[in-house]
XYZ file of C-alpha atoms in Angstrom:
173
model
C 0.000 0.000 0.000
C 1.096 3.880 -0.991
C 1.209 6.925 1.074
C -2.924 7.129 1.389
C -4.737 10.172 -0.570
C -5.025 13.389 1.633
C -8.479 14.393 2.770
C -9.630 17.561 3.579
C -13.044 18.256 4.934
C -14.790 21.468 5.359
C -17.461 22.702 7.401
C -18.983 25.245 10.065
C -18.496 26.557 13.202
C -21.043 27.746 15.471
C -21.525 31.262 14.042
C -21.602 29.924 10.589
C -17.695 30.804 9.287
C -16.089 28.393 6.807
C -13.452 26.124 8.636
C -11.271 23.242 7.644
C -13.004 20.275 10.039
C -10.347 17.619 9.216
C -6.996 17.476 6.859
C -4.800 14.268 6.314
C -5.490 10.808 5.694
C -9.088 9.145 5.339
C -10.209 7.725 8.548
C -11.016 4.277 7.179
C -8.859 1.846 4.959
C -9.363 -1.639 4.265
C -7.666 -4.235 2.196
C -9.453 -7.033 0.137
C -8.159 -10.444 -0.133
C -6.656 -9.561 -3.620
C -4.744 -6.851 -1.972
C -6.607 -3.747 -3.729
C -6.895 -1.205 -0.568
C -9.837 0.728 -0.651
C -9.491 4.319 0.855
C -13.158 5.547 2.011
C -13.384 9.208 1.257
C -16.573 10.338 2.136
C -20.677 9.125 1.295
C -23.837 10.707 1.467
C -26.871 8.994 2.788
C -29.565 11.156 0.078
C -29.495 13.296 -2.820
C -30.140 15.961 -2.335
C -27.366 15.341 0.376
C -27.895 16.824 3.913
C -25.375 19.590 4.821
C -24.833 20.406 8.418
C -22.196 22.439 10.155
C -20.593 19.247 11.083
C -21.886 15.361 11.214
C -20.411 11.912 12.385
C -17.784 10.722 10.102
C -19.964 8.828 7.383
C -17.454 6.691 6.087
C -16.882 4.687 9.605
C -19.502 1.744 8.328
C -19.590 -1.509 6.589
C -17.525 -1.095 3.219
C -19.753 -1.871 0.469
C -19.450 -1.302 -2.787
C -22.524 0.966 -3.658
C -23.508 3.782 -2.107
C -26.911 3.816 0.461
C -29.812 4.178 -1.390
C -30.343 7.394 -2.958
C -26.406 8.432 -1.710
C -23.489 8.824 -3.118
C -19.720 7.465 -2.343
C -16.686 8.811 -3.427
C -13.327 6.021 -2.351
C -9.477 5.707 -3.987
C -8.847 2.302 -4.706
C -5.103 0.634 -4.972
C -4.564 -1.816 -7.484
C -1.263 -3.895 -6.623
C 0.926 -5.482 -9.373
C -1.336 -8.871 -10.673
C -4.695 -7.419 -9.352
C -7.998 -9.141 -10.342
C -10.804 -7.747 -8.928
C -14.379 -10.332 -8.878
C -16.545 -9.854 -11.783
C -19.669 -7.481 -10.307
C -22.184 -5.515 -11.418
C -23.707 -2.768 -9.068
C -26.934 -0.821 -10.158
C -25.278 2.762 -9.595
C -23.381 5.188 -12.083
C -19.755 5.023 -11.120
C -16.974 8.079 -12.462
C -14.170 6.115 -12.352
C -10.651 8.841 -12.490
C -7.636 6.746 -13.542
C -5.083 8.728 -11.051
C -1.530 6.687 -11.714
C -0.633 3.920 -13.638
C -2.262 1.419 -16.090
C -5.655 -0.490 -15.226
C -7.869 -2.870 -17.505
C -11.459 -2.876 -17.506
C -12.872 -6.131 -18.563
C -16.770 -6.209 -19.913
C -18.765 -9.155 -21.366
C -17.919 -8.763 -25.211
C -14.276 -6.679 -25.046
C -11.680 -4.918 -22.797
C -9.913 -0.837 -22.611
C -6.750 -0.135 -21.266
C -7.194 3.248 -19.077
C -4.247 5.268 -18.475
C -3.867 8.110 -15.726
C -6.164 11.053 -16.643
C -8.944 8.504 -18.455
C -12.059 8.444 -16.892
C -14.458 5.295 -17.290
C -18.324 5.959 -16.652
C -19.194 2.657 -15.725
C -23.192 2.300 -16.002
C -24.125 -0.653 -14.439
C -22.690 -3.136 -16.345
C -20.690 -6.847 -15.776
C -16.887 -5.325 -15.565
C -13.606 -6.897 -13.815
C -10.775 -4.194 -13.168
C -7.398 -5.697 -13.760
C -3.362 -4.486 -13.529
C -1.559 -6.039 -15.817
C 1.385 -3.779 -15.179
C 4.266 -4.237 -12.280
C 3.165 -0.760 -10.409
C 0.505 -0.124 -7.983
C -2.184 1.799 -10.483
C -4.346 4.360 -8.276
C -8.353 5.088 -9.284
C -10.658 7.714 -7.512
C -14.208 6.664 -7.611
C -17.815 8.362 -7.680
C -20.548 6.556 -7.171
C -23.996 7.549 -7.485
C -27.209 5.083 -6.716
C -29.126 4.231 -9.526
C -32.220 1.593 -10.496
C -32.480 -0.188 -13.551
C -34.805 0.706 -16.206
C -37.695 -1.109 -16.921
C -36.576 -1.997 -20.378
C -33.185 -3.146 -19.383
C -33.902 -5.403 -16.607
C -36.295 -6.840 -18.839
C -33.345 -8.013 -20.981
C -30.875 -8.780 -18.069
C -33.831 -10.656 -16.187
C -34.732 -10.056 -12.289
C -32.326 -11.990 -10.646
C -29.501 -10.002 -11.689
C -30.680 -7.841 -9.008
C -29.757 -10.721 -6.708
C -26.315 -11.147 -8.156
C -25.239 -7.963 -7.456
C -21.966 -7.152 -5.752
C -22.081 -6.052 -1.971
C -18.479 -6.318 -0.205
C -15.195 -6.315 -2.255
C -14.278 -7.885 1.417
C -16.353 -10.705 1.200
C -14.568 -13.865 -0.195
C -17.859 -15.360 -1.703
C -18.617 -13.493 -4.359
């Protein structure tokens, strides 16, 4: 694992002036069995998301993958050398910021190499991240909930919804 992303959080104080609430490294890291660390930057809980002079830390939870319902998740992943992430599928709209280094992402029919500065908007679909390279490669990640259309889970059927991925921690999936 790398020096871990800097966080800085902003907020309130009691007569309403700007202030810096927190500034250094996120609160919560966690490793999966395949070694990619997962930095938790921040979530919301709703959109629109509730903004108070200053809350708990929300990232100090389970680590799933998708954000609560209607909430949004924002995390810097760590891809070491040989790093396979599980096939998933989550039913959010991910922005996913290539930051350093080389990553593959792997769909049903083809794969795209993404270099630091691409930017993958991953909608929902079956997808595998891989390094293929011998350096850590670094990815920011937004992640916004989302429901499946009508239409579409016509064609991907109704138990896709109970395939979907929950923990990268969890070794059964």
């Amino acid at each position: 694992m790398s020096q871990p992303p800097r966080r800085i959080v902003t907020g309130h104080d009691e007569t309403g002036v700007s202030v810096f609430l927190s500034d250094g490294p996120p609160p919560v890291i966690r490793t999966a069995p395949d070694g990619a660390a997962f930095y938790e930057m921040w979530n919301t809980d709703s959109v629109p998301a509730s903004i108070a002079a200053d809350e708990p830390e929300p990232t100090e939870r389970d680590l799933t993958v998708p954000p609560a319902p209607g909430g949004t998740k924002i995390r810097v992943n760590e891809f070491p050398p040989g790093c396979v992430s599980p096939t998933h599928r989550t039913q959010t709209v991910d922005y996913g910021i290539v930051l350093d280094g080389e990553v593959v992402l792997v769909l049903d029919d083809s794969e795209r190499v993404l270099r630091a500065g691409d930017v993958a908007i991953q909608r929902g679909t079956d997808h595998r991240w891989e390094n293929r390279t011998d350096t850590v490669a670094r990815m920011a990640f937004i992640l916004v909930d989302g429901v499946f259309s009508e239409p579409l889970l016509k064609v991907l059927g109704t138990e896709v919804l109970g395939s979907l991925l929950g923990s990268p921690l969890a070794t059964d999936q």
